PDB file of C-alpha atoms in Angstrom:
ATOM      1  CA  MET A 339      -0.116  -5.725 -31.135  1.00 42.00           C
ATOM      2  CA  ASP A 340       1.307  -7.748 -28.231  1.00 46.00           C
ATOM      3  CA  SER A 341       4.828  -6.926 -29.372  1.00 46.00           C
ATOM      4  CA  GLN A 342       4.015  -3.235 -28.887  1.00 51.00           C
ATOM      5  CA  ARG A 343       2.907  -3.765 -25.295  1.00 55.00           C
ATOM      6  CA  LYS A 344       5.314  -2.548 -22.690  1.00 67.00           C
ATOM      7  CA  LYS A 345       7.028  -5.175 -20.596  1.00 73.00           C
ATOM      8  CA  PRO A 346       6.452  -4.833 -16.877  1.00 78.00           C
ATOM      9  CA  SER A 347       9.113  -2.715 -15.247  1.00 88.00           C
ATOM     10  CA  LEU A 348      10.487  -2.939 -11.743  1.00 93.00           C
ATOM     11  CA  ASP A 349      10.966   0.835 -11.842  1.00 94.00           C
ATOM     12  CA  HIS A 350       7.283   1.315 -12.675  1.00 93.00           C
ATOM     13  CA  TRP A 351       6.290  -1.031  -9.834  1.00 95.00           C
ATOM     14  CA  HIS A 352       8.387   1.030  -7.401  1.00 96.00           C
ATOM     15  CA  TRP A 353       6.947   4.257  -8.831  1.00 95.00           C
ATOM     16  CA  LEU A 354       3.380   3.016  -8.234  1.00 96.00           C
ATOM     17  CA  ARG A 355       4.290   1.954  -4.707  1.00 97.00           C
ATOM     18  CA  THR A 356       5.772   5.392  -4.028  1.00 97.00           C
ATOM     19  CA  ARG A 357       2.593   7.074  -5.250  1.00 96.00           C
ATOM     20  CA  VAL A 358       0.499   4.904  -2.930  1.00 97.00           C
ATOM     21  CA  ARG A 359       2.819   5.559   0.014  1.00 97.00           C
ATOM     22  CA  CYS A 360       2.720   9.318  -0.555  1.00 96.00           C
ATOM     23  CA  ALA A 361      -1.052   9.413  -1.203  1.00 94.00           C
ATOM     24  CA  LEU A 362      -0.629  10.589  -4.793  1.00 93.00           C
ATOM     25  CA  PRO A 363      -3.447   8.929  -6.753  1.00 86.00           C
ATOM     26  CA  PHE A 364      -3.906   9.409 -10.458  1.00 82.00           C
ATOM     27  CA  SER A 365      -5.909  12.527 -11.280  1.00 78.00           C
ATOM     28  CA  HIS A 366      -8.773  10.460 -12.681  1.00 76.00           C
ATOM     29  CA  GLY A 367      -9.439   8.329  -9.611  1.00 74.00           C
ATOM     30  CA  GLU A 368      -8.045   6.792  -6.463  1.00 74.00           C
ATOM     31  CA  ASP A 369      -9.206   3.300  -7.334  1.00 82.00           C
ATOM     32  CA  LEU A 370      -7.136   3.210 -10.491  1.00 92.00           C
ATOM     33  CA  ILE A 371      -3.784   3.398  -8.722  1.00 94.00           C
ATOM     34  CA  PHE A 372      -4.624   0.392  -6.549  1.00 95.00           C
ATOM     35  CA  ALA A 373      -5.799  -1.569  -9.587  1.00 94.00           C
ATOM     36  CA  ARG A 374      -2.636  -0.622 -11.511  1.00 94.00           C
ATOM     37  CA  LEU A 375      -0.463  -1.715  -8.588  1.00 96.00           C
ATOM     38  CA  ASN A 376      -2.220  -5.098  -8.508  1.00 96.00           C
ATOM     39  CA  VAL A 377      -1.888  -5.557 -12.278  1.00 95.00           C
ATOM     40  CA  GLU A 378       1.758  -4.505 -12.270  1.00 96.00           C
ATOM     41  CA  THR A 379       2.538  -6.837  -9.367  1.00 97.00           C
ATOM     42  CA  GLU A 380       0.941  -9.798 -11.132  1.00 97.00           C
ATOM     43  CA  ALA A 381       2.780  -8.971 -14.365  1.00 96.00           C
ATOM     44  CA  MET A 382       6.127  -8.738 -12.562  1.00 96.00           C
ATOM     45  CA  VAL A 383       5.516 -12.095 -10.891  1.00 97.00           C
ATOM     46  CA  HIS A 384       4.349 -13.687 -14.152  1.00 96.00           C
ATOM     47  CA  CYS A 385       7.485 -12.508 -15.980  1.00 94.00           C
ATOM     48  CA  GLY A 386       9.723 -13.777 -13.195  1.00 95.00           C
ATOM     49  CA  GLN A 387      10.987 -10.330 -12.247  1.00 95.00           C
ATOM     50  CA  LEU A 388       9.604 -10.605  -8.711  1.00 96.00           C
ATOM     51  CA  ASP A 389       9.082 -13.548  -6.399  1.00 98.00           C
ATOM     52  CA  ALA A 390       5.347 -13.936  -5.762  1.00 98.00           C
ATOM     53  CA  TRP A 391       5.662 -14.217  -1.989  1.00 98.00           C
ATOM     54  CA  PHE A 392       7.980 -11.214  -1.753  1.00 98.00           C
ATOM     55  CA  ALA A 393       5.796  -9.062  -4.020  1.00 98.00           C
ATOM     56  CA  HIS A 394       2.524  -9.699  -2.221  1.00 99.00           C
ATOM     57  CA  GLU A 395       3.996  -9.428   1.261  1.00 99.00           C
ATOM     58  CA  ALA A 396       5.653  -6.159   0.196  1.00 98.00           C
ATOM     59  CA  ASN A 397       2.289  -4.876  -1.038  1.00 99.00           C
ATOM     60  CA  PHE A 398       0.649  -5.823   2.257  1.00 99.00           C
ATOM     61  CA  ARG A 399       3.351  -3.985   4.215  1.00 99.00           C
ATOM     62  CA  LEU A 400       3.015  -0.963   1.924  1.00 99.00           C
ATOM     63  CA  LEU A 401      -0.748  -0.746   2.391  1.00 99.00           C
ATOM     64  CA  HIS A 402      -0.636  -1.434   6.120  1.00 99.00           C
ATOM     65  CA  GLU A 403       2.179   1.033   6.850  1.00 98.00           C
ATOM     66  CA  THR A 404       0.484   3.677   4.726  1.00 98.00           C
ATOM     67  CA  ALA A 405      -2.768   3.138   6.622  1.00 98.00           C
ATOM     68  CA  LEU A 406      -0.941   3.807   9.890  1.00 98.00           C
ATOM     69  CA  ASP A 407       0.765   7.015   8.712  1.00 97.00           C
ATOM     70  CA  LEU A 408      -0.945   9.810  10.641  1.00 96.00           C
ATOM     71  CA  ALA A 409       0.486  12.455   8.306  1.00 95.00           C
ATOM     72  CA  LEU A 410      -1.638  11.205   5.395  1.00 95.00           C
ATOM     73  CA  PRO A 411      -5.322  12.021   4.811  1.00 94.00           C
ATOM     74  CA  PHE A 412      -7.665   9.776   6.767  1.00 96.00           C
ATOM     75  CA  ALA A 413      -9.710   8.778   3.694  1.00 94.00           C
ATOM     76  CA  TRP A 414      -6.549   7.599   1.899  1.00 95.00           C
ATOM     77  CA  ARG A 415      -5.478   5.618   4.934  1.00 97.00           C
ATOM     78  CA  GLN A 416      -8.913   3.961   5.065  1.00 97.00           C
ATOM     79  CA  GLN A 417      -8.590   3.007   1.392  1.00 96.00           C
ATOM     80  CA  CYS A 418      -5.201   1.424   2.032  1.00 98.00           C
ATOM     81  CA  LEU A 419      -6.413  -0.488   5.069  1.00 98.00           C
ATOM     82  CA  SER A 420      -9.461  -1.824   3.235  1.00 97.00           C
ATOM     83  CA  ARG A 421      -7.257  -3.029   0.372  1.00 97.00           C
ATOM     84  CA  ALA A 422      -4.643  -4.708   2.575  1.00 98.00           C
ATOM     85  CA  CYS A 423      -6.667  -7.930   2.672  1.00 97.00           C
ATOM     86  CA  ARG A 424      -6.063  -8.628  -1.032  1.00 98.00           C
ATOM     87  CA  PRO A 425      -2.337  -9.401  -0.683  1.00 98.00           C
ATOM     88  CA  ILE A 426      -3.127 -11.576   2.345  1.00 98.00           C
ATOM     89  CA  ASP A 427      -5.627 -13.561   0.263  1.00 98.00           C
ATOM     90  CA  VAL A 428      -2.943 -14.158  -2.365  1.00 98.00           C
ATOM     91  CA  LEU A 429      -0.392 -15.121   0.296  1.00 98.00           C
ATOM     92  CA  GLU A 430      -2.863 -17.671   1.705  1.00 98.00           C
ATOM     93  CA  GLN A 431      -3.008 -19.288  -1.729  1.00 98.00           C
ATOM     94  CA  LEU A 432       0.797 -19.238  -2.013  1.00 98.00           C
ATOM     95  CA  ALA A 433       1.441 -20.717   1.456  1.00 98.00           C
ATOM     96  CA  ARG A 434       2.811 -24.226   0.929  1.00 96.00           C
ATOM     97  CA  ASP A 435       4.352 -24.987   4.313  1.00 97.00           C
ATOM     98  CA  ALA A 436       3.802 -24.371   8.010  1.00 98.00           C
ATOM     99  CA  ALA A 437       6.194 -21.409   8.126  1.00 97.00           C
ATOM    100  CA  HIS A 438       4.355 -19.599   5.339  1.00 98.00           C
ATOM    101  CA  ARG A 439       0.957 -20.370   6.864  1.00 98.00           C
ATOM    102  CA  GLN A 440       2.199 -19.053  10.207  1.00 98.00           C
ATOM    103  CA  ARG A 441       3.436 -15.858   8.511  1.00 98.00           C
ATOM    104  CA  VAL A 442       0.050 -15.348   6.808  1.00 99.00           C
ATOM    105  CA  SER A 443      -1.681 -15.891  10.141  1.00 98.00           C
ATOM    106  CA  ALA A 444       0.534 -13.252  11.787  1.00 98.00           C
ATOM    107  CA  LEU A 445      -0.161 -10.753   8.992  1.00 98.00           C
ATOM    108  CA  SER A 446      -3.897 -11.460   9.211  1.00 98.00           C
ATOM    109  CA  ARG A 447      -3.860 -10.874  12.968  1.00 98.00           C
ATOM    110  CA  ARG A 448      -1.929  -7.640  12.498  1.00 98.00           C
ATOM    111  CA  LEU A 449      -4.527  -6.451   9.992  1.00 98.00           C
ATOM    112  CA  ALA A 450      -7.446  -7.510  12.190  1.00 98.00           C
ATOM    113  CA  MET A 451      -6.015  -5.674  15.207  1.00 98.00           C
ATOM    114  CA  THR A 452      -5.339  -2.447  13.316  1.00 97.00           C
ATOM    115  CA  GLN A 453      -7.245   0.578  14.530  1.00 96.00           C
ATOM    116  CA  LEU A 454      -6.988   3.807  12.609  1.00 95.00           C
ATOM    117  CA  GLU A 455      -6.437   6.968  14.581  1.00 95.00           C
ATOM    118  CA  GLN A 456      -7.366  10.368  13.229  1.00 94.00           C
ATOM    119  CA  SER A 457      -4.817  11.967  10.945  1.00 94.00           C
ATOM    120  CA  LEU A 458      -2.746  14.893  12.121  1.00 91.00           C
ATOM    121  CA  PRO A 459      -4.559  18.210  11.729  1.00 88.00           C
ATOM    122  CA  LEU A 460      -3.633  20.483   8.872  1.00 76.00           C
ATOM    123  CA  TYR A 461      -2.721  24.024   9.817  1.00 68.00           C
ATOM    124  CA  SER A 462      -3.046  27.088   7.683  1.00 57.00           C
ATOM    125  CA  ARG A 463       0.043  29.288   7.465  1.00 56.00           C
ATOM    126  CA  HIS A 464      -1.430  31.636  10.063  1.00 56.00           C
ATOM    127  CA  GLU A 465      -2.292  28.782  12.417  1.00 60.00           C
ATOM    128  CA  ALA A 466       1.119  27.176  11.978  1.00 53.00           C
ATOM    129  CA  ARG A 467       2.894  30.464  12.729  1.00 57.00           C
ATOM    130  CA  HIS A 468       0.714  30.983  15.811  1.00 57.00           C
ATOM    131  CA  HIS A 469       1.255  27.362  16.873  1.00 54.00           C
ATOM    132  CA  ARG A 470       5.058  27.723  16.697  1.00 56.00           C
ATOM    133  CA  GLN A 471       5.016  30.941  18.719  1.00 57.00           C
ATOM    134  CA  TRP A 472       2.879  29.564  21.504  1.00 52.00           C
ATOM    135  CA  ARG A 473       4.863  28.088  24.370  1.00 53.00           C
ATOM    136  CA  PRO A 474       3.429  26.778  27.632  1.00 52.00           C
TER     137      PRO A 474
END
């Protein structure tokens, strides 16, 4: 049965990251996409297709940048921000020297200082048309 299992794919990892960045969860639940991204990241690292430090720092940046994107729904951004601590926890375990520990500390501070602003309002077609026509 193990021989029938798919090998982790860098393309699939990028596809999952794109779905997170664009707020496109799987139809059967938001949590699943985050879990799949974590599993896929670990599999890619385990198989040697991604460097562990690179992969987890990239996931932190993905989640943090997505959380700050005002064009995305606020609830999605909250999910991303709340999950950004997981890659930092892994990076703390991976830090073997002062430079890595300093990098983890900087990422942790960035996360701790993050404040979410409200997302941009959505306009209906009528509102958008009216909004474009209005000039001060």
